Amino acid sequence: MQEQNTGSQEPIKKRTIRSFVVRGGRMTEGQQKNYDANWAVYGLNLADGRIDYAVVFGRESDVVLEVGFGMGASLVEMAKNAPEKDFIGIEVHPPGVAKLMMLAKEEGITNLRVYCDDAIEVMANCLPQNTASAFQLFFPDPWHKKKHNKRRIVQPLFAQQVANVLKDGGHFHMATDWRPYAEHMMGVMEVQEGYQNAAGKGLYHPRPEWRPLTKFEQRGERLGHGVWDLIYTSNSIG
């Protein structure tokens, strides 16, 4: 979060709303070891600024971005199943980043990189414009209480920031298990310029085969809980 600067020499920065909570605090000793051992291979740094996907991965390819990958198992599985593509995950939870890198190393995965930073900062300062083939946002915090709804990451400004990093024809794929949030996502996205609902106006999308079914979803299905996927195609270059 941007803090207000009360010094007389610098302009005051506007306080922004965080759409996430940094959970868990310190990493365990084992998590820290995994983080330190694997960061040189998988880590990308906000301070390094704008990247070039072809330089990062050593090839030209379709690049998939994912924000908020949790403990990383689903993203690692996608990278393993699609070696012809390259993946970049963005997560603010250090233990999750450590876990993802450990899993990637165990699987011998080379087509995956990670930022441990705020996605908004990474999108604004690091990611190439109009280049990525997909942007994934799976099961973000729904912020159930009405007074917290403004913290939901899917807002008009965020949708346009996603559009800025997607190439023409790229897709923005969201999934949630909270029906009111699915309706909120739909309400935001249906009125955004430069997007087209891949399932048809006002319709949710069946879970595509490339999105792994998580243990959380499997448990939810057994309990009769729903999951809603939304996929919007970027149809203009900003």
PDB file of C-alpha atoms in Angstrom:
ATOM      1  CA  MET A   1       0.000   0.000   0.000  1.00  0.00           C
ATOM      2  CA  GLN A   2       1.237   3.482  -0.793  1.00  0.00           C
ATOM      3  CA  GLU A   3       1.690   5.399   2.459  1.00  0.00           C
ATOM      4  CA  GLN A   4       1.206   9.143   2.674  1.00  0.00           C
ATOM      5  CA  ASN A   5       4.443  11.117   2.739  1.00  0.00           C
ATOM      6  CA  THR A   6       4.230  13.937   5.253  1.00  0.00           C
ATOM      7  CA  GLY A   7       7.586  15.513   4.370  1.00  0.00           C
ATOM      8  CA  SER A   8       7.558  19.034   2.976  1.00  0.00           C
ATOM      9  CA  GLN A   9       9.822  18.312   0.000  1.00  0.00           C
ATOM     10  CA  GLU A  10       8.011  15.381  -1.625  1.00  0.00           C
ATOM     11  CA  PRO A  11       4.472  15.258  -3.054  1.00  0.00           C
ATOM     12  CA  ILE A  12       1.914  13.252  -1.109  1.00  0.00           C
ATOM     13  CA  LYS A  13       1.135   9.930  -2.743  1.00  0.00           C
ATOM     14  CA  LYS A  14      -2.486   8.907  -2.890  1.00  0.00           C
ATOM     15  CA  ARG A  15      -3.312   5.999  -0.616  1.00  0.00           C
ATOM     16  CA  THR A  16      -4.409   3.000  -2.636  1.00  0.00           C
ATOM     17  CA  ILE A  17      -6.673   0.110  -1.674  1.00  0.00           C
ATOM     18  CA  ARG A  18      -5.016  -3.259  -1.364  1.00  0.00           C
ATOM     19  CA  SER A  19      -6.887  -6.161  -2.888  1.00  0.00           C
ATOM     20  CA  PHE A  20      -4.900  -8.693  -0.881  1.00  0.00           C
ATOM     21  CA  VAL A  21      -3.746  -9.503   2.621  1.00  0.00           C
ATOM     22  CA  VAL A  22      -0.180 -10.697   3.186  1.00  0.00           C
ATOM     23  CA  ARG A  23      -0.781 -13.878   5.132  1.00  0.00           C
ATOM     24  CA  GLY A  24       1.386 -15.907   7.403  1.00  0.00           C
ATOM     25  CA  GLY A  25       4.215 -13.488   8.149  1.00  0.00           C
ATOM     26  CA  ARG A  26       7.577 -15.197   8.364  1.00  0.00           C
ATOM     27  CA  MET A  27       8.494 -18.283   6.427  1.00  0.00           C
ATOM     28  CA  THR A  28       9.601 -21.432   8.192  1.00  0.00           C
ATOM     29  CA  GLU A  29      13.281 -22.338   8.065  1.00  0.00           C
ATOM     30  CA  GLY A  30      12.561 -24.931   5.374  1.00  0.00           C
ATOM     31  CA  GLN A  31      10.533 -22.485   3.298  1.00  0.00           C
ATOM     32  CA  GLN A  32      13.286 -19.900   3.530  1.00  0.00           C
ATOM     33  CA  LYS A  33      15.880 -22.451   2.389  1.00  0.00           C
ATOM     34  CA  ASN A  34      13.734 -23.380  -0.611  1.00  0.00           C
ATOM     35  CA  TYR A  35      13.177 -19.720  -1.425  1.00  0.00           C
ATOM     36  CA  ASP A  36      16.886 -18.876  -1.260  1.00  0.00           C
ATOM     37  CA  ALA A  37      17.982 -21.998  -3.145  1.00  0.00           C
ATOM     38  CA  ASN A  38      15.585 -21.543  -6.063  1.00  0.00           C
ATOM     39  CA  TRP A  39      15.184 -17.795  -6.467  1.00  0.00           C
ATOM     40  CA  ALA A  40      18.165 -17.400  -8.801  1.00  0.00           C
ATOM     41  CA  VAL A  41      16.510 -19.830 -11.243  1.00  0.00           C
ATOM     42  CA  TYR A  42      12.837 -18.875 -10.972  1.00  0.00           C
ATOM     43  CA  GLY A  43      12.708 -15.422  -9.409  1.00  0.00           C
ATOM     44  CA  LEU A  44      12.032 -12.105 -11.137  1.00  0.00           C
ATOM     45  CA  ASN A  45      12.613  -8.800  -9.365  1.00  0.00           C
ATOM     46  CA  LEU A  46      10.342  -5.771  -9.431  1.00  0.00           C
ATOM     47  CA  ALA A  47      13.384  -3.486  -9.192  1.00  0.00           C
ATOM     48  CA  ASP A  48      14.725  -4.777 -12.516  1.00  0.00           C
ATOM     49  CA  GLY A  49      11.903  -3.026 -14.354  1.00  0.00           C
ATOM     50  CA  ARG A  50      10.449  -3.909 -17.751  1.00  0.00           C
ATOM     51  CA  ILE A  51      11.288  -7.408 -18.956  1.00  0.00           C
ATOM     52  CA  ASP A  52      11.413  -9.057 -22.373  1.00  0.00           C
ATOM     53  CA  TYR A  53       9.715 -12.468 -22.382  1.00  0.00           C
ATOM     54  CA  ALA A  54      12.031 -13.808 -25.089  1.00  0.00           C
ATOM     55  CA  VAL A  55      15.071 -12.828 -22.993  1.00  0.00           C
ATOM     56  CA  VAL A  56      13.620 -14.260 -19.760  1.00  0.00           C
ATOM     57  CA  PHE A  57      12.756 -17.632 -21.305  1.00  0.00           C
ATOM     58  CA  GLY A  58      15.290 -17.768 -24.110  1.00  0.00           C
ATOM     59  CA  ARG A  59      12.655 -18.252 -26.810  1.00  0.00           C
ATOM     60  CA  GLU A  60       9.564 -16.799 -28.465  1.00  0.00           C
ATOM     61  CA  SER A  61       6.396 -18.374 -27.076  1.00  0.00           C
ATOM     62  CA  ASP A  62       2.876 -17.836 -25.798  1.00  0.00           C
ATOM     63  CA  VAL A  63       3.167 -16.377 -22.294  1.00  0.00           C
ATOM     64  CA  VAL A  64       0.576 -17.031 -19.577  1.00  0.00           C
ATOM     65  CA  LEU A  65       0.382 -14.750 -16.531  1.00  0.00           C
ATOM     66  CA  GLU A  66      -1.261 -15.739 -13.263  1.00  0.00           C
ATOM     67  CA  VAL A  67      -1.929 -13.550 -10.243  1.00  0.00           C
ATOM     68  CA  GLY A  68      -2.475 -15.065  -6.797  1.00  0.00           C
ATOM     69  CA  PHE A  69      -1.413 -18.673  -7.346  1.00  0.00           C
ATOM     70  CA  GLY A  70      -1.532 -19.601  -3.645  1.00  0.00           C
ATOM     71  CA  MET A  71       0.806 -22.491  -2.923  1.00  0.00           C
ATOM     72  CA  GLY A  72       1.497 -22.988  -6.621  1.00  0.00           C
ATOM     73  CA  ALA A  73       0.471 -26.591  -7.315  1.00  0.00           C
ATOM     74  CA  SER A  74      -2.067 -25.692 -10.020  1.00  0.00           C
ATOM     75  CA  LEU A  75       0.302 -23.319 -11.821  1.00  0.00           C
ATOM     76  CA  VAL A  76       3.138 -25.854 -11.745  1.00  0.00           C
ATOM     77  CA  GLU A  77       0.789 -28.479 -13.192  1.00  0.00           C
ATOM     78  CA  MET A  78      -0.211 -26.139 -16.026  1.00  0.00           C
ATOM     79  CA  ALA A  79       3.428 -25.362 -16.827  1.00  0.00           C
ATOM     80  CA  LYS A  80       4.257 -29.071 -16.821  1.00  0.00           C
ATOM     81  CA  ASN A  81       1.327 -29.896 -19.104  1.00  0.00           C
ATOM     82  CA  ALA A  82       2.102 -27.124 -21.602  1.00  0.00           C
ATOM     83  CA  PRO A  83       5.888 -27.120 -22.157  1.00  0.00           C
ATOM     84  CA  GLU A  84       5.423 -25.149 -25.378  1.00  0.00           C
ATOM     85  CA  LYS A  85       4.158 -22.169 -23.344  1.00  0.00           C
ATOM     86  CA  ASP A  86       5.875 -20.016 -20.737  1.00  0.00           C
ATOM     87  CA  PHE A  87       4.303 -18.991 -17.431  1.00  0.00           C
ATOM     88  CA  ILE A  88       4.838 -16.148 -14.985  1.00  0.00           C
ATOM     89  CA  GLY A  89       3.186 -16.238 -11.572  1.00  0.00           C
ATOM     90  CA  ILE A  90       2.730 -13.214  -9.326  1.00  0.00           C
ATOM     91  CA  GLU A  91       2.073 -13.752  -5.615  1.00  0.00           C
ATOM     92  CA  VAL A  92       2.595 -11.630  -2.482  1.00  0.00           C
ATOM     93  CA  HIS A  93       2.675 -14.616  -0.092  1.00  0.00           C
ATOM     94  CA  PRO A  94       6.344 -15.662   0.316  1.00  0.00           C
ATOM     95  CA  PRO A  95       5.630 -19.195   1.611  1.00  0.00           C
ATOM     96  CA  GLY A  96       3.513 -19.817  -1.508  1.00  0.00           C
ATOM     97  CA  VAL A  97       6.314 -18.553  -3.737  1.00  0.00           C
ATOM     98  CA  ALA A  98       8.793 -20.815  -1.931  1.00  0.00           C
ATOM     99  CA  LYS A  99       6.470 -23.803  -2.388  1.00  0.00           C
ATOM    100  CA  LEU A 100       5.912 -23.107  -6.085  1.00  0.00           C
ATOM    101  CA  MET A 101       9.647 -22.900  -6.763  1.00  0.00           C
ATOM    102  CA  MET A 102      10.288 -26.123  -4.837  1.00  0.00           C
ATOM    103  CA  LEU A 103       7.594 -27.960  -6.822  1.00  0.00           C
ATOM    104  CA  ALA A 104       8.915 -26.568 -10.104  1.00  0.00           C
ATOM    105  CA  LYS A 105      12.429 -27.742  -9.291  1.00  0.00           C
ATOM    106  CA  GLU A 106      11.181 -31.209  -8.322  1.00  0.00           C
ATOM    107  CA  GLU A 107       9.361 -31.473 -11.664  1.00  0.00           C
ATOM    108  CA  GLY A 108      12.333 -30.152 -13.631  1.00  0.00           C
ATOM    109  CA  ILE A 109      10.228 -27.310 -15.008  1.00  0.00           C
ATOM    110  CA  THR A 110      12.035 -24.591 -16.952  1.00  0.00           C
ATOM    111  CA  ASN A 111       9.090 -22.656 -18.438  1.00  0.00           C
ATOM    112  CA  LEU A 112       8.029 -20.906 -15.240  1.00  0.00           C
ATOM    113  CA  ARG A 113       9.108 -17.717 -13.439  1.00  0.00           C
ATOM    114  CA  VAL A 114       7.720 -15.873 -10.435  1.00  0.00           C
ATOM    115  CA  TYR A 115       7.403 -12.437  -8.866  1.00  0.00           C
ATOM    116  CA  CYS A 116       6.929 -12.092  -5.106  1.00  0.00           C
ATOM    117  CA  ASP A 117       5.351  -8.645  -5.325  1.00  0.00           C
ATOM    118  CA  ASP A 118       2.085  -6.734  -5.675  1.00  0.00           C
ATOM    119  CA  ALA A 119       0.549  -7.582  -9.048  1.00  0.00           C
ATOM    120  CA  ILE A 120      -0.464  -3.977  -9.717  1.00  0.00           C
ATOM    121  CA  GLU A 121       3.150  -2.837  -9.390  1.00  0.00           C
ATOM    122  CA  VAL A 122       4.430  -5.693 -11.545  1.00  0.00           C
ATOM    123  CA  MET A 123       1.868  -5.050 -14.267  1.00  0.00           C
ATOM    124  CA  ALA A 124       2.619  -1.337 -14.331  1.00  0.00           C
ATOM    125  CA  ASN A 125       6.401  -1.504 -14.198  1.00  0.00           C
ATOM    126  CA  CYS A 126       7.617  -4.903 -15.382  1.00  0.00           C
ATOM    127  CA  LEU A 127       5.356  -6.650 -17.880  1.00  0.00           C
ATOM    128  CA  PRO A 128       5.538  -5.926 -21.626  1.00  0.00           C
ATOM    129  CA  GLN A 129       2.471  -4.274 -23.082  1.00  0.00           C
ATOM    130  CA  ASN A 130       0.101  -6.080 -25.479  1.00  0.00           C
ATOM    131  CA  THR A 131       2.164  -9.276 -25.473  1.00  0.00           C
ATOM    132  CA  ALA A 132       0.806 -12.007 -23.143  1.00  0.00           C
ATOM    133  CA  SER A 133      -1.541 -14.651 -24.529  1.00  0.00           C
ATOM    134  CA  ALA A 134      -3.447 -15.197 -21.269  1.00  0.00           C
ATOM    135  CA  PHE A 135      -4.014 -13.688 -17.837  1.00  0.00           C
ATOM    136  CA  GLN A 136      -5.361 -15.963 -15.094  1.00  0.00           C
ATOM    137  CA  LEU A 137      -7.029 -15.012 -11.821  1.00  0.00           C
ATOM    138  CA  PHE A 138      -8.277 -18.080  -9.965  1.00  0.00           C
ATOM    139  CA  PHE A 139     -10.188 -17.931  -6.676  1.00  0.00           C
ATOM    140  CA  PRO A 140      -9.204 -14.435  -5.536  1.00  0.00           C
ATOM    141  CA  ASP A 141     -10.327 -13.256  -2.115  1.00  0.00           C
ATOM    142  CA  PRO A 142     -14.063 -12.527  -2.534  1.00  0.00           C
ATOM    143  CA  TRP A 143     -14.181  -9.982   0.327  1.00  0.00           C
ATOM    144  CA  HIS A 144     -17.601 -11.206   1.423  1.00  0.00           C
ATOM    145  CA  LYS A 145     -18.635  -8.218   3.542  1.00  0.00           C
ATOM    146  CA  LYS A 146     -20.330  -5.457   1.587  1.00  0.00           C
ATOM    147  CA  LYS A 147     -18.139  -2.785   3.160  1.00  0.00           C
ATOM    148  CA  HIS A 148     -15.093  -4.654   1.801  1.00  0.00           C
ATOM    149  CA  ASN A 149     -16.404  -5.182  -1.748  1.00  0.00           C
ATOM    150  CA  LYS A 150     -14.265  -2.261  -2.957  1.00  0.00           C
ATOM    151  CA  ARG A 151     -11.210  -4.392  -2.159  1.00  0.00           C
ATOM    152  CA  ARG A 152     -12.123  -6.998  -4.771  1.00  0.00           C
ATOM    153  CA  ILE A 153      -9.348  -7.075  -7.330  1.00  0.00           C
ATOM    154  CA  VAL A 154     -11.743  -7.309 -10.289  1.00  0.00           C
ATOM    155  CA  GLN A 155     -12.681  -3.673 -10.842  1.00  0.00           C
ATOM    156  CA  PRO A 156     -12.872  -1.590 -14.047  1.00  0.00           C
ATOM    157  CA  LEU A 157      -9.374  -0.170 -13.636  1.00  0.00           C
ATOM    158  CA  PHE A 158      -7.863  -3.633 -13.064  1.00  0.00           C
ATOM    159  CA  ALA A 159      -9.681  -4.995 -16.129  1.00  0.00           C
ATOM    160  CA  GLN A 160      -8.089  -2.293 -18.249  1.00  0.00           C
ATOM    161  CA  GLN A 161      -4.661  -2.953 -16.711  1.00  0.00           C
ATOM    162  CA  VAL A 162      -5.053  -6.595 -17.711  1.00  0.00           C
ATOM    163  CA  ALA A 163      -6.070  -5.536 -21.220  1.00  0.00           C
ATOM    164  CA  ASN A 164      -2.853  -3.509 -21.436  1.00  0.00           C
ATOM    165  CA  VAL A 165      -0.654  -6.591 -20.995  1.00  0.00           C
ATOM    166  CA  LEU A 166      -2.700  -8.927 -23.223  1.00  0.00           C
ATOM    167  CA  LYS A 167      -2.094  -9.231 -26.931  1.00  0.00           C
ATOM    168  CA  ASP A 168      -4.984  -8.926 -29.344  1.00  0.00           C
ATOM    169  CA  GLY A 169      -6.895 -12.205 -29.034  1.00  0.00           C
ATOM    170  CA  GLY A 170      -5.448 -13.002 -25.608  1.00  0.00           C
ATOM    171  CA  HIS A 171      -7.834 -14.054 -22.875  1.00  0.00           C
ATOM    172  CA  PHE A 172      -8.555 -12.979 -19.307  1.00  0.00           C
ATOM    173  CA  HIS A 173      -9.664 -16.076 -17.383  1.00  0.00           C
ATOM    174  CA  MET A 174     -11.252 -15.774 -13.937  1.00  0.00           C
ATOM    175  CA  ALA A 175     -12.694 -18.399 -11.617  1.00  0.00           C
ATOM    176  CA  THR A 176     -14.444 -18.153  -8.265  1.00  0.00           C
ATOM    177  CA  ASP A 177     -16.456 -20.382  -5.954  1.00  0.00           C
ATOM    178  CA  TRP A 178     -18.443 -17.444  -4.554  1.00  0.00           C
ATOM    179  CA  ARG A 179     -21.560 -16.736  -6.629  1.00  0.00           C
ATOM    180  CA  PRO A 180     -21.891 -13.069  -5.600  1.00  0.00           C
ATOM    181  CA  TYR A 181     -18.302 -12.486  -6.702  1.00  0.00           C
ATOM    182  CA  ALA A 182     -18.940 -14.267 -10.000  1.00  0.00           C
ATOM    183  CA  GLU A 183     -21.867 -11.908 -10.548  1.00  0.00           C
ATOM    184  CA  HIS A 184     -19.643  -8.961  -9.622  1.00  0.00           C
ATOM    185  CA  MET A 185     -16.983 -10.116 -12.119  1.00  0.00           C
ATOM    186  CA  MET A 186     -19.620 -10.477 -14.796  1.00  0.00           C
ATOM    187  CA  GLY A 187     -21.016  -7.036 -14.059  1.00  0.00           C
ATOM    188  CA  VAL A 188     -17.584  -5.431 -14.343  1.00  0.00           C
ATOM    189  CA  MET A 189     -16.434  -7.286 -17.447  1.00  0.00           C
ATOM    190  CA  GLU A 190     -19.578  -7.085 -19.573  1.00  0.00           C
ATOM    191  CA  VAL A 191     -19.244  -3.313 -19.856  1.00  0.00           C
ATOM    192  CA  GLN A 192     -15.491  -3.118 -20.472  1.00  0.00           C
ATOM    193  CA  GLU A 193     -14.348  -1.863 -23.840  1.00  0.00           C
ATOM    194  CA  GLY A 194     -11.921  -4.111 -25.676  1.00  0.00           C
ATOM    195  CA  TYR A 195     -13.253  -7.393 -24.261  1.00  0.00           C
ATOM    196  CA  GLN A 196     -15.648 -10.011 -25.588  1.00  0.00           C
ATOM    197  CA  ASN A 197     -17.199 -12.780 -23.478  1.00  0.00           C
ATOM    198  CA  ALA A 198     -15.881 -16.036 -24.954  1.00  0.00           C
ATOM    199  CA  ALA A 199     -19.002 -17.924 -23.839  1.00  0.00           C
ATOM    200  CA  GLY A 200     -21.446 -15.332 -25.124  1.00  0.00           C
ATOM    201  CA  LYS A 201     -22.778 -12.167 -23.540  1.00  0.00           C
ATOM    202  CA  GLY A 202     -23.844 -12.719 -19.925  1.00  0.00           C
ATOM    203  CA  LEU A 203     -22.770 -16.381 -19.870  1.00  0.00           C
ATOM    204  CA  TYR A 204     -20.303 -18.272 -17.694  1.00  0.00           C
ATOM    205  CA  HIS A 205     -17.754 -20.562 -19.323  1.00  0.00           C
ATOM    206  CA  PRO A 206     -17.404 -24.304 -18.652  1.00  0.00           C
ATOM    207  CA  ARG A 207     -14.148 -25.106 -16.864  1.00  0.00           C
ATOM    208  CA  PRO A 208     -11.613 -25.497 -19.692  1.00  0.00           C
ATOM    209  CA  GLU A 209      -9.325 -28.505 -19.693  1.00  0.00           C
ATOM    210  CA  TRP A 210      -6.225 -26.360 -19.198  1.00  0.00           C
ATOM    211  CA  ARG A 211      -7.379 -25.241 -15.723  1.00  0.00           C
ATOM    212  CA  PRO A 212      -6.583 -28.076 -13.309  1.00  0.00           C
ATOM    213  CA  LEU A 213      -9.298 -29.180 -10.906  1.00  0.00           C
ATOM    214  CA  THR A 214      -7.898 -28.335  -7.483  1.00  0.00           C
ATOM    215  CA  LYS A 215      -8.353 -30.404  -4.315  1.00  0.00           C
ATOM    216  CA  PHE A 216     -10.375 -27.486  -2.983  1.00  0.00           C
ATOM    217  CA  GLU A 217     -12.755 -27.720  -5.950  1.00  0.00           C
ATOM    218  CA  GLN A 218     -13.003 -31.493  -5.740  1.00  0.00           C
ATOM    219  CA  ARG A 219     -14.031 -31.194  -2.101  1.00  0.00           C
ATOM    220  CA  GLY A 220     -16.480 -28.439  -2.980  1.00  0.00           C
ATOM    221  CA  GLU A 221     -18.056 -30.478  -5.767  1.00  0.00           C
ATOM    222  CA  ARG A 222     -18.664 -33.338  -3.350  1.00  0.00           C
ATOM    223  CA  LEU A 223     -20.441 -30.857  -1.080  1.00  0.00           C
ATOM    224  CA  GLY A 224     -22.468 -29.451  -3.948  1.00  0.00           C
ATOM    225  CA  HIS A 225     -20.634 -26.131  -4.148  1.00  0.00           C
ATOM    226  CA  GLY A 226     -20.463 -24.333  -7.466  1.00  0.00           C
ATOM    227  CA  VAL A 227     -17.503 -22.858  -9.333  1.00  0.00           C
ATOM    228  CA  TRP A 228     -17.885 -20.196 -12.001  1.00  0.00           C
ATOM    229  CA  ASP A 229     -15.385 -19.577 -14.804  1.00  0.00           C
ATOM    230  CA  LEU A 230     -15.403 -16.391 -16.861  1.00  0.00           C
ATOM    231  CA  ILE A 231     -13.241 -15.954 -19.962  1.00  0.00           C
ATOM    232  CA  TYR A 232     -13.015 -12.679 -21.844  1.00  0.00           C
ATOM    233  CA  THR A 233     -11.051 -12.220 -25.053  1.00  0.00           C
ATOM    234  CA  SER A 234      -9.110  -9.034 -25.659  1.00  0.00           C
ATOM    235  CA  ASN A 235     -10.230  -7.784 -29.062  1.00  0.00           C
ATOM    236  CA  SER A 236      -8.351  -4.522 -29.405  1.00  0.00           C
ATOM    237  CA  ILE A 237      -4.824  -3.291 -28.717  1.00  0.00           C
ATOM    238  CA  GLY A 238      -4.723  -0.364 -26.333  1.00  0.00           C
TER     239      GLY A 238
END
